[in-house]
């Protein structure tokens, strides 16, 4: 059994009467990419803030790298990197000044800032003030900040939200590179395609509770339906869509009938997406 | 975590706050305002607005008027050997009035000949100052002429010695500005700005604890206050008989101010609200200085304000040559306030997160 990087035991957090996180438990293995999926307000960010030691759980415990986060906070924080959902950089400082400040706070002495900046695609803009950066550039800088001390666990809260495709892809590649390095990645997102592509396992969180947790493949197997989707020529030459559910006893007959009775223009198979599964489980959409 | 690494983190945050987190604000409220105020007070106190009327004299003969005027003691008199030099000095504003006394003035007065005295008047002088000079000359001229004065003026200044000069009355206002704006406003502002920009979240996700972060914020304000305090004492040559003790008292006052600023910063979540609160309570913080400005006000009321205990020991030592025995009571209260605010601050910080 692999050693766990993160263990959450029955975590509870309330804002007044509102229970934001309601007794969730899970484990994340070392080197795993674990995605926490759910709509806004589901309790994702609150869970992360408990795991990184910024909120004390009202109930339950969390262990990172075998240590209780509420007891050995500073020791654990020296080994984790956090990229927040909100942009929280010092706008009046340059990119490299932001990194140098946090390098001092983490006690990092021999960091090649140029290499790090180049890695996140900010070469040439490192000595500009952050206030002049685009949202994508700021997000890349925040990712760089979370990496500068070579953390063993990386928390990324909606790292690609609202970014242009190039910036989003650059950040996804960095996540995969860190995974290759053996870093545990805790990814919080409501981008199901991203989670599907990157994650070893995903947890669906809704109204503060984990409603499903498994690999994307297993979730699709358990909850999703495979389909064949075809475009056929209908009345007055209009294109119409037909769907045939796979893995059913009458699937072969339905497919034969599709070709026999219609002029098929296009045809392809379609797997259930994580979003379909989330809707099926919770009855709610993600956005 | 070693002490050295904790100190390194604190220094990094202080450096960041000093260099980047609102240097404009720091410059204006904690440095420029008190410095300018001090220089303005010095200039005003030394200026003709509040000083003795200044008379320039060119005596073409050997009149007894200059000597008699000097004996009166309420004019600053300068003598000139040339009429042109006197005129130029008045043009420059060196004197409110320049007077040219003609040869044989005393004899002419004695013989009731109505001699002419030429006056040069500096155009920017106050009329009251000019009137004092001219009336004084007219009065002495009457005496030299042997005329009896219709009235005898005796000037009495009740309790004159109990009212300190203006520079002493205004100095506490400058000192309390440094303490409030430097010691209190800077930590409060930098902390609230971190909360508002959510950079506080990023800082506390590092091995730096919230307690270390608050120490750094407080120290930033304290350093500015202590440096400015020493500079102001230097400008005013007011280190008193025990300079080391005085600096120690300044450090304690700066500590209390910084703690009050941090408590404000922990309570308040945005800069607009912070400035509104500072505006609202500002008069209460500055109030003890008003009791120095208007010494007729009863001293016991000033003691009701916590900021009195930050200000009074400094002022008593720097201006009134007080020693430890004179200020120990107020310093004890100051220490008590520091302990109380520390307890409040720790409680608030613990409410903010598990790392207080």
PDB file of C-alpha atoms in Angstrom, chain A residues 2-284:
ATOM      1  CA  UNK A   2       1.502   3.392  -0.955  1.00  0.00           C
ATOM      2  CA  UNK A   3       2.415   5.841   1.791  1.00  0.00           C
ATOM      3  CA  UNK A   4      -0.008   8.709   2.141  1.00  0.00           C
ATOM      4  CA  UNK A   5       0.982  12.344   1.659  1.00  0.00           C
ATOM      5  CA  UNK A   6      -2.359  13.661   2.900  1.00  0.00           C
ATOM      6  CA  UNK A   7      -4.848  12.124   5.293  1.00  0.00           C
ATOM      7  CA  UNK A   8      -8.067  13.958   6.137  1.00  0.00           C
ATOM      8  CA  UNK A   9     -10.150  12.514   8.935  1.00  0.00           C
ATOM      9  CA  UNK A  10     -13.730  13.676   9.360  1.00  0.00           C
ATOM     10  CA  UNK A  11     -12.975  17.365   8.738  1.00  0.00           C
ATOM     11  CA  UNK A  12     -15.700  19.822   9.694  1.00  0.00           C
ATOM     12  CA  UNK A  13     -15.712  23.597   9.245  1.00  0.00           C
ATOM     13  CA  UNK A  14     -18.575  26.013   9.843  1.00  0.00           C
ATOM     14  CA  UNK A  15     -19.145  29.682   9.030  1.00  0.00           C
ATOM     15  CA  UNK A  16     -21.664  30.530  11.726  1.00  0.00           C
ATOM     16  CA  UNK A  17     -24.632  28.247  11.108  1.00  0.00           C
ATOM     17  CA  UNK A  18     -23.453  27.253   7.621  1.00  0.00           C
ATOM     18  CA  UNK A  19     -21.587  23.960   7.537  1.00  0.00           C
ATOM     19  CA  UNK A  20     -19.054  24.515   4.740  1.00  0.00           C
ATOM     20  CA  UNK A  21     -17.240  21.192   5.165  1.00  0.00           C
ATOM     21  CA  UNK A  22     -19.253  18.401   6.686  1.00  0.00           C
ATOM     22  CA  UNK A  23     -17.159  15.521   7.938  1.00  0.00           C
ATOM     23  CA  UNK A  24     -15.062  14.696   4.903  1.00  0.00           C
ATOM     24  CA  UNK A  25     -12.368  12.023   4.951  1.00  0.00           C
ATOM     25  CA  UNK A  26      -9.924  10.975   2.253  1.00  0.00           C
ATOM     26  CA  UNK A  27      -6.327   9.985   1.658  1.00  0.00           C
ATOM     27  CA  UNK A  28      -3.917  11.086  -1.036  1.00  0.00           C
ATOM     28  CA  UNK A  29      -0.951   8.869  -1.841  1.00  0.00           C
ATOM     29  CA  UNK A  30       2.543  10.268  -2.257  1.00  0.00           C
ATOM     30  CA  UNK A  31       3.174  11.261  -5.867  1.00  0.00           C
ATOM     31  CA  UNK A  32      -0.518  11.205  -6.757  1.00  0.00           C
ATOM     32  CA  UNK A  33      -2.436  13.926  -8.593  1.00  0.00           C
ATOM     33  CA  UNK A  34      -5.660  14.213  -6.651  1.00  0.00           C
ATOM     34  CA  UNK A  35      -8.413  16.497  -7.881  1.00  0.00           C
ATOM     35  CA  UNK A  36     -11.124  17.979  -5.759  1.00  0.00           C
ATOM     36  CA  UNK A  37     -14.081  18.756  -7.980  1.00  0.00           C
ATOM     37  CA  UNK A  38     -17.208  20.664  -7.184  1.00  0.00           C
ATOM     38  CA  UNK A  39     -19.208  23.777  -7.943  1.00  0.00           C
ATOM     39  CA  UNK A  40     -18.488  27.171  -6.373  1.00  0.00           C
ATOM     40  CA  UNK A  41     -19.341  27.130  -2.677  1.00  0.00           C
ATOM     41  CA  UNK A  42     -19.072  23.343  -2.386  1.00  0.00           C
ATOM     42  CA  UNK A  43     -16.333  23.587   0.269  1.00  0.00           C
ATOM     43  CA  UNK A  44     -13.227  23.032  -1.857  1.00  0.00           C
ATOM     44  CA  UNK A  45     -11.276  26.143  -0.828  1.00  0.00           C
ATOM     45  CA  UNK A  46     -12.252  25.770   2.840  1.00  0.00           C
ATOM     46  CA  UNK A  47     -10.930  22.210   2.779  1.00  0.00           C
ATOM     47  CA  UNK A  48      -7.668  23.386   1.238  1.00  0.00           C
ATOM     48  CA  UNK A  49      -7.279  26.142   3.822  1.00  0.00           C
ATOM     49  CA  UNK A  50      -7.620  23.536   6.588  1.00  0.00           C
ATOM     50  CA  UNK A  51      -5.095  21.257   4.902  1.00  0.00           C
ATOM     51  CA  UNK A  52      -2.508  24.037   4.528  1.00  0.00           C
ATOM     52  CA  UNK A  53      -2.905  25.187   8.118  1.00  0.00           C
ATOM     53  CA  UNK A  54      -4.754  28.444   7.594  1.00  0.00           C
ATOM     54  CA  UNK A  55      -7.991  27.349   9.231  1.00  0.00           C
ATOM     55  CA  UNK A  56      -8.311  25.138  12.278  1.00  0.00           C
ATOM     56  CA  UNK A  57     -10.956  22.456  11.683  1.00  0.00           C
ATOM     57  CA  UNK A  58     -13.897  22.663  14.070  1.00  0.00           C
ATOM     58  CA  UNK A  59     -13.787  18.884  14.102  1.00  0.00           C
ATOM     59  CA  UNK A  60     -11.513  16.206  12.685  1.00  0.00           C
ATOM     60  CA  UNK A  61      -7.807  16.137  11.895  1.00  0.00           C
ATOM     61  CA  UNK A  62      -5.546  16.444   8.880  1.00  0.00           C
ATOM     62  CA  UNK A  63      -2.124  14.901   8.474  1.00  0.00           C
ATOM     63  CA  UNK A  64       0.385  15.949   5.837  1.00  0.00           C
ATOM     64  CA  UNK A  65       3.525  13.887   5.374  1.00  0.00           C
ATOM     65  CA  UNK A  66       2.564  12.068   8.548  1.00  0.00           C
ATOM     66  CA  UNK A  67       2.335  15.206  10.717  1.00  0.00           C
ATOM     67  CA  UNK A  68      -0.718  16.879  12.218  1.00  0.00           C
ATOM     68  CA  UNK A  69      -1.103  20.219  10.436  1.00  0.00           C
ATOM     69  CA  UNK A  70      -2.500  21.993  13.506  1.00  0.00           C
ATOM     70  CA  UNK A  71       0.447  20.910  15.662  1.00  0.00           C
ATOM     71  CA  UNK A  72       3.414  21.100  13.299  1.00  0.00           C
ATOM     72  CA  UNK A  73       2.211  23.825  11.003  1.00  0.00           C
ATOM     73  CA  UNK A  74       5.507  25.563  10.241  1.00  0.00           C
ATOM     74  CA  UNK A  75       7.353  22.290   9.639  1.00  0.00           C
ATOM     75  CA  UNK A  76       4.720  21.147   7.176  1.00  0.00           C
ATOM     76  CA  UNK A  77       4.392  24.531   5.503  1.00  0.00           C
ATOM     77  CA  UNK A  78       8.092  24.457   4.699  1.00  0.00           C
ATOM     78  CA  UNK A  79       7.368  21.389   2.554  1.00  0.00           C
ATOM     79  CA  UNK A  80       4.197  22.422   0.766  1.00  0.00           C
ATOM     80  CA  UNK A  81       3.592  24.892  -2.039  1.00  0.00           C
ATOM     81  CA  UNK A  82       0.311  26.703  -2.431  1.00  0.00           C
ATOM     82  CA  UNK A  83      -1.082  28.469  -5.463  1.00  0.00           C
ATOM     83  CA  UNK A  84      -4.225  30.314  -4.403  1.00  0.00           C
ATOM     84  CA  UNK A  85      -7.424  30.839  -6.328  1.00  0.00           C
ATOM     85  CA  UNK A  86      -7.206  34.599  -5.797  1.00  0.00           C
ATOM     86  CA  UNK A  87      -4.324  36.585  -7.236  1.00  0.00           C
ATOM     87  CA  UNK A  88      -2.356  37.571  -4.158  1.00  0.00           C
ATOM     88  CA  UNK A  89       0.927  38.962  -5.404  1.00  0.00           C
ATOM     89  CA  UNK A  90       2.608  42.222  -4.419  1.00  0.00           C
ATOM     90  CA  UNK A  91       1.584  44.327  -7.382  1.00  0.00           C
ATOM     91  CA  UNK A  92       4.016  47.152  -6.622  1.00  0.00           C
ATOM     92  CA  UNK A  93       6.958  44.742  -6.720  1.00  0.00           C
ATOM     93  CA  UNK A  94       8.476  43.125  -9.807  1.00  0.00           C
ATOM     94  CA  UNK A  95       8.033  39.463 -10.558  1.00  0.00           C
ATOM     95  CA  UNK A  96      11.526  38.570  -9.406  1.00  0.00           C
ATOM     96  CA  UNK A  97      11.157  40.693  -6.237  1.00  0.00           C
ATOM     97  CA  UNK A  98       8.023  38.718  -5.363  1.00  0.00           C
ATOM     98  CA  UNK A  99       9.932  35.480  -5.781  1.00  0.00           C
ATOM     99  CA  UNK A 100      12.937  36.725  -3.801  1.00  0.00           C
ATOM    100  CA  UNK A 101      10.710  37.748  -0.879  1.00  0.00           C
ATOM    101  CA  UNK A 102       9.159  34.298  -0.673  1.00  0.00           C
ATOM    102  CA  UNK A 103      12.515  32.612  -1.160  1.00  0.00           C
ATOM    103  CA  UNK A 104      13.677  34.452   1.992  1.00  0.00           C
ATOM    104  CA  UNK A 105      10.550  33.380   3.860  1.00  0.00           C
ATOM    105  CA  UNK A 106      11.140  29.740   2.880  1.00  0.00           C
ATOM    106  CA  UNK A 107      14.847  30.036   3.659  1.00  0.00           C
ATOM    107  CA  UNK A 108      15.837  29.202   0.067  1.00  0.00           C
ATOM    108  CA  UNK A 109      19.332  30.485  -0.633  1.00  0.00           C
ATOM    109  CA  UNK A 110      20.604  29.033  -3.899  1.00  0.00           C
ATOM    110  CA  UNK A 111      17.656  29.453  -6.199  1.00  0.00           C
ATOM    111  CA  UNK A 112      18.170  30.071  -9.909  1.00  0.00           C
ATOM    112  CA  UNK A 113      15.436  32.694 -10.300  1.00  0.00           C
ATOM    113  CA  UNK A 114      16.052  33.040 -14.035  1.00  0.00           C
ATOM    114  CA  UNK A 115      15.524  29.327 -14.618  1.00  0.00           C
ATOM    115  CA  UNK A 116      12.326  29.340 -12.577  1.00  0.00           C
ATOM    116  CA  UNK A 117      11.009  32.397 -14.372  1.00  0.00           C
ATOM    117  CA  UNK A 118      11.875  30.890 -17.729  1.00  0.00           C
ATOM    118  CA  UNK A 119      10.158  27.661 -16.751  1.00  0.00           C
ATOM    119  CA  UNK A 120       6.838  29.455 -16.201  1.00  0.00           C
ATOM    120  CA  UNK A 121       7.243  31.447 -19.409  1.00  0.00           C
ATOM    121  CA  UNK A 122       7.908  34.868 -17.889  1.00  0.00           C
ATOM    122  CA  UNK A 123      11.406  35.419 -19.233  1.00  0.00           C
ATOM    123  CA  UNK A 124      11.828  39.040 -20.262  1.00  0.00           C
ATOM    124  CA  UNK A 125       9.090  40.301 -17.918  1.00  0.00           C
ATOM    125  CA  UNK A 126      10.629  39.280 -14.591  1.00  0.00           C
ATOM    126  CA  UNK A 127      11.847  42.792 -13.808  1.00  0.00           C
ATOM    127  CA  UNK A 128       8.540  44.455 -14.656  1.00  0.00           C
ATOM    128  CA  UNK A 129       6.106  45.421 -11.924  1.00  0.00           C
ATOM    129  CA  UNK A 130       3.420  42.803 -11.395  1.00  0.00           C
ATOM    130  CA  UNK A 131       0.724  45.485 -11.714  1.00  0.00           C
ATOM    131  CA  UNK A 132       1.492  45.497 -15.457  1.00  0.00           C
ATOM    132  CA  UNK A 133       1.068  41.737 -15.858  1.00  0.00           C
ATOM    133  CA  UNK A 134      -1.902  40.044 -17.541  1.00  0.00           C
ATOM    134  CA  UNK A 135      -4.001  37.600 -15.508  1.00  0.00           C
ATOM    135  CA  UNK A 136      -2.222  34.686 -17.171  1.00  0.00           C
ATOM    136  CA  UNK A 137       1.202  36.088 -16.311  1.00  0.00           C
ATOM    137  CA  UNK A 138       0.181  36.659 -12.698  1.00  0.00           C
ATOM    138  CA  UNK A 139      -1.077  33.097 -12.455  1.00  0.00           C
ATOM    139  CA  UNK A 140       2.201  31.778 -13.880  1.00  0.00           C
ATOM    140  CA  UNK A 141       4.106  33.847 -11.319  1.00  0.00           C
ATOM    141  CA  UNK A 142       1.963  32.422  -8.518  1.00  0.00           C
ATOM    142  CA  UNK A 143       2.751  28.928  -9.760  1.00  0.00           C
ATOM    143  CA  UNK A 144       6.449  29.831  -9.788  1.00  0.00           C
ATOM    144  CA  UNK A 145       6.120  31.146  -6.226  1.00  0.00           C
ATOM    145  CA  UNK A 146       4.560  27.875  -5.108  1.00  0.00           C
ATOM    146  CA  UNK A 147       7.456  25.913  -6.636  1.00  0.00           C
ATOM    147  CA  UNK A 148      10.499  27.898  -5.546  1.00  0.00           C
ATOM    148  CA  UNK A 149      11.251  25.792  -2.452  1.00  0.00           C
ATOM    149  CA  UNK A 150      10.714  22.478  -4.288  1.00  0.00           C
ATOM    150  CA  UNK A 151       7.705  21.404  -2.214  1.00  0.00           C
ATOM    151  CA  UNK A 152       6.748  17.779  -1.628  1.00  0.00           C
ATOM    152  CA  UNK A 153       3.054  18.583  -1.838  1.00  0.00           C
ATOM    153  CA  UNK A 154       1.608  21.161  -4.222  1.00  0.00           C
ATOM    154  CA  UNK A 155      -1.824  22.678  -3.589  1.00  0.00           C
ATOM    155  CA  UNK A 156      -3.262  24.326  -6.664  1.00  0.00           C
ATOM    156  CA  UNK A 157      -6.619  26.043  -6.205  1.00  0.00           C
ATOM    157  CA  UNK A 158      -8.291  26.669  -9.582  1.00  0.00           C
ATOM    158  CA  UNK A 159      -4.897  27.285 -11.219  1.00  0.00           C
ATOM    159  CA  UNK A 160      -6.199  27.706 -14.767  1.00  0.00           C
ATOM    160  CA  UNK A 161      -9.505  29.445 -14.147  1.00  0.00           C
ATOM    161  CA  UNK A 162     -10.112  32.334 -16.530  1.00  0.00           C
ATOM    162  CA  UNK A 163      -6.789  31.920 -18.302  1.00  0.00           C
ATOM    163  CA  UNK A 164      -6.075  32.028 -22.008  1.00  0.00           C
ATOM    164  CA  UNK A 165      -5.467  28.572 -23.565  1.00  0.00           C
ATOM    165  CA  UNK A 166      -1.689  29.094 -23.821  1.00  0.00           C
ATOM    166  CA  UNK A 167      -1.283  30.041 -20.147  1.00  0.00           C
ATOM    167  CA  UNK A 168      -3.617  27.256 -19.041  1.00  0.00           C
ATOM    168  CA  UNK A 169      -1.674  24.676 -21.046  1.00  0.00           C
ATOM    169  CA  UNK A 170       1.644  25.968 -19.679  1.00  0.00           C
ATOM    170  CA  UNK A 171       0.388  25.487 -16.130  1.00  0.00           C
ATOM    171  CA  UNK A 172      -0.972  22.002 -16.896  1.00  0.00           C
ATOM    172  CA  UNK A 173       2.438  21.028 -18.260  1.00  0.00           C
ATOM    173  CA  UNK A 174       4.124  22.272 -15.083  1.00  0.00           C
ATOM    174  CA  UNK A 175       1.717  20.166 -13.017  1.00  0.00           C
ATOM    175  CA  UNK A 176       2.662  17.095 -15.046  1.00  0.00           C
ATOM    176  CA  UNK A 177       6.380  17.882 -14.714  1.00  0.00           C
ATOM    177  CA  UNK A 178       6.033  18.151 -10.934  1.00  0.00           C
ATOM    178  CA  UNK A 179       4.132  14.862 -10.938  1.00  0.00           C
ATOM    179  CA  UNK A 180       7.050  13.297 -12.810  1.00  0.00           C
ATOM    180  CA  UNK A 181       9.355  14.628 -10.097  1.00  0.00           C
ATOM    181  CA  UNK A 182       7.306  12.726  -7.526  1.00  0.00           C
ATOM    182  CA  UNK A 183       5.443  15.672  -6.078  1.00  0.00           C
ATOM    183  CA  UNK A 184       1.966  15.075  -4.685  1.00  0.00           C
ATOM    184  CA  UNK A 185      -0.499  17.436  -6.351  1.00  0.00           C
ATOM    185  CA  UNK A 186      -3.786  18.445  -4.741  1.00  0.00           C
ATOM    186  CA  UNK A 187      -5.746  20.135  -7.508  1.00  0.00           C
ATOM    187  CA  UNK A 188      -8.937  22.025  -6.817  1.00  0.00           C
ATOM    188  CA  UNK A 189     -10.961  22.795  -9.893  1.00  0.00           C
ATOM    189  CA  UNK A 190     -14.345  22.841 -11.474  1.00  0.00           C
ATOM    190  CA  UNK A 191     -12.823  22.212 -14.919  1.00  0.00           C
ATOM    191  CA  UNK A 192     -13.779  18.559 -15.427  1.00  0.00           C
ATOM    192  CA  UNK A 193     -11.776  18.070 -18.616  1.00  0.00           C
ATOM    193  CA  UNK A 194      -8.634  19.296 -16.891  1.00  0.00           C
ATOM    194  CA  UNK A 195      -9.257  17.003 -13.936  1.00  0.00           C
ATOM    195  CA  UNK A 196      -9.945  14.078 -16.239  1.00  0.00           C
ATOM    196  CA  UNK A 197      -6.732  14.634 -18.143  1.00  0.00           C
ATOM    197  CA  UNK A 198      -4.413  15.263 -15.190  1.00  0.00           C
ATOM    198  CA  UNK A 199      -5.742  13.319 -12.222  1.00  0.00           C
ATOM    199  CA  UNK A 200      -4.942   9.916 -10.874  1.00  0.00           C
ATOM    200  CA  UNK A 201      -8.054  10.144  -8.716  1.00  0.00           C
ATOM    201  CA  UNK A 202     -10.854  12.648  -8.309  1.00  0.00           C
ATOM    202  CA  UNK A 203     -13.217  13.430  -5.461  1.00  0.00           C
ATOM    203  CA  UNK A 204     -16.573  15.061  -6.077  1.00  0.00           C
ATOM    204  CA  UNK A 205     -17.536  17.464  -3.313  1.00  0.00           C
ATOM    205  CA  UNK A 206     -21.015  18.863  -3.018  1.00  0.00           C
ATOM    206  CA  UNK A 207     -22.497  20.856  -0.131  1.00  0.00           C
ATOM    207  CA  UNK A 208     -19.459  20.107   2.004  1.00  0.00           C
ATOM    208  CA  UNK A 209     -19.545  16.339   1.520  1.00  0.00           C
ATOM    209  CA  UNK A 210     -17.579  13.980  -0.692  1.00  0.00           C
ATOM    210  CA  UNK A 211     -20.191  12.238  -2.852  1.00  0.00           C
ATOM    211  CA  UNK A 212     -17.818  10.144  -4.995  1.00  0.00           C
ATOM    212  CA  UNK A 213     -14.083   9.372  -5.002  1.00  0.00           C
ATOM    213  CA  UNK A 214     -12.238   7.165  -7.479  1.00  0.00           C
ATOM    214  CA  UNK A 215     -10.142   7.218 -10.636  1.00  0.00           C
ATOM    215  CA  UNK A 216     -11.788   9.003 -13.582  1.00  0.00           C
ATOM    216  CA  UNK A 217     -11.899   5.685 -15.440  1.00  0.00           C
ATOM    217  CA  UNK A 218     -13.689   3.858 -12.614  1.00  0.00           C
ATOM    218  CA  UNK A 219     -16.161   6.690 -12.132  1.00  0.00           C
ATOM    219  CA  UNK A 220     -17.025   6.589 -15.823  1.00  0.00           C
ATOM    220  CA  UNK A 221     -17.385   2.829 -15.638  1.00  0.00           C
ATOM    221  CA  UNK A 222     -19.590   3.010 -12.616  1.00  0.00           C
ATOM    222  CA  UNK A 223     -21.760   5.995 -13.418  1.00  0.00           C
ATOM    223  CA  UNK A 224     -21.331   6.838 -17.105  1.00  0.00           C
ATOM    224  CA  UNK A 225     -22.865   5.471 -20.287  1.00  0.00           C
ATOM    225  CA  UNK A 226     -20.870   4.907 -23.471  1.00  0.00           C
ATOM    226  CA  UNK A 227     -22.684   6.011 -26.592  1.00  0.00           C
ATOM    227  CA  UNK A 228     -22.445   6.147 -30.336  1.00  0.00           C
ATOM    228  CA  UNK A 229     -23.467   9.516 -31.655  1.00  0.00           C
ATOM    229  CA  UNK A 230     -24.340   9.827 -35.336  1.00  0.00           C
ATOM    230  CA  UNK A 231     -25.447  12.651 -37.618  1.00  0.00           C
ATOM    231  CA  UNK A 232     -27.969  11.463 -40.177  1.00  0.00           C
ATOM    232  CA  UNK A 233     -29.670  13.175 -43.086  1.00  0.00           C
ATOM    233  CA  UNK A 234     -33.319  13.674 -42.264  1.00  0.00           C
ATOM    234  CA  UNK A 235     -36.345  15.291 -43.881  1.00  0.00           C
ATOM    235  CA  UNK A 236     -35.646  18.205 -46.255  1.00  0.00           C
ATOM    236  CA  UNK A 237     -31.954  17.312 -46.148  1.00  0.00           C
ATOM    237  CA  UNK A 238     -31.489  18.555 -42.587  1.00  0.00           C
ATOM    238  CA  UNK A 239     -28.854  16.961 -40.319  1.00  0.00           C
ATOM    239  CA  UNK A 240     -30.283  15.261 -37.250  1.00  0.00           C
ATOM    240  CA  UNK A 241     -28.504  13.617 -34.290  1.00  0.00           C
ATOM    241  CA  UNK A 242     -29.118  10.038 -33.220  1.00  0.00           C
ATOM    242  CA  UNK A 243     -27.655   8.367 -30.071  1.00  0.00           C
ATOM    243  CA  UNK A 244     -27.235   4.653 -29.430  1.00  0.00           C
ATOM    244  CA  UNK A 245     -26.368   3.570 -25.890  1.00  0.00           C
ATOM    245  CA  UNK A 246     -23.556   1.014 -25.831  1.00  0.00           C
ATOM    246  CA  UNK A 247     -23.235  -2.146 -23.744  1.00  0.00           C
ATOM    247  CA  UNK A 248     -26.984  -2.915 -23.893  1.00  0.00           C
ATOM    248  CA  UNK A 249     -28.461  -6.243 -25.183  1.00  0.00           C
ATOM    249  CA  UNK A 250     -30.135  -4.543 -28.168  1.00  0.00           C
ATOM    250  CA  UNK A 251     -27.189  -2.270 -29.058  1.00  0.00           C
ATOM    251  CA  UNK A 252     -26.162  -4.326 -32.182  1.00  0.00           C
ATOM    252  CA  UNK A 253     -29.712  -4.241 -33.536  1.00  0.00           C
ATOM    253  CA  UNK A 254     -30.014  -0.507 -32.941  1.00  0.00           C
ATOM    254  CA  UNK A 255     -26.755   0.164 -34.757  1.00  0.00           C
ATOM    255  CA  UNK A 256     -27.836  -1.950 -37.734  1.00  0.00           C
ATOM    256  CA  UNK A 257     -31.156  -0.133 -37.839  1.00  0.00           C
ATOM    257  CA  UNK A 258     -29.343   3.208 -37.744  1.00  0.00           C
ATOM    258  CA  UNK A 259     -27.390   2.387 -40.909  1.00  0.00           C
ATOM    259  CA  UNK A 260     -30.311   0.648 -42.612  1.00  0.00           C
ATOM    260  CA  UNK A 261     -32.854   3.394 -42.092  1.00  0.00           C
ATOM    261  CA  UNK A 262     -30.734   6.542 -42.368  1.00  0.00           C
ATOM    262  CA  UNK A 263     -28.017   8.069 -44.456  1.00  0.00           C
ATOM    263  CA  UNK A 264     -25.269   8.376 -41.822  1.00  0.00           C
ATOM    264  CA  UNK A 265     -23.106  11.479 -42.384  1.00  0.00           C
ATOM    265  CA  UNK A 266     -20.835  11.289 -39.317  1.00  0.00           C
ATOM    266  CA  UNK A 267     -20.482   8.771 -36.517  1.00  0.00           C
ATOM    267  CA  UNK A 268     -18.322   8.632 -33.365  1.00  0.00           C
ATOM    268  CA  UNK A 269     -18.290   7.103 -29.906  1.00  0.00           C
ATOM    269  CA  UNK A 270     -18.723   9.238 -26.810  1.00  0.00           C
ATOM    270  CA  UNK A 271     -17.762   8.459 -23.240  1.00  0.00           C
ATOM    271  CA  UNK A 272     -19.491  10.042 -20.313  1.00  0.00           C
ATOM    272  CA  UNK A 273     -17.597  13.096 -19.035  1.00  0.00           C
ATOM    273  CA  UNK A 274     -16.895  13.728 -15.377  1.00  0.00           C
ATOM    274  CA  UNK A 275     -19.391  16.568 -15.627  1.00  0.00           C
ATOM    275  CA  UNK A 276     -22.103  14.141 -16.783  1.00  0.00           C
ATOM    276  CA  UNK A 277     -21.261  11.921 -13.852  1.00  0.00           C
ATOM    277  CA  UNK A 278     -21.284  14.797 -11.375  1.00  0.00           C
ATOM    278  CA  UNK A 279     -24.734  15.810 -12.611  1.00  0.00           C
ATOM    279  CA  UNK A 280     -25.943  12.242 -12.380  1.00  0.00           C
ATOM    280  CA  UNK A 281     -24.689  11.888  -8.803  1.00  0.00           C
ATOM    281  CA  UNK A 282     -25.677  15.274  -7.408  1.00  0.00           C
ATOM    282  CA  UNK A 283     -28.428  16.432  -9.742  1.00  0.00           C
ATOM    283  CA  UNK A 284     -26.543  19.752  -9.969  1.00  0.00           C
TER     284      UNK A 284
END
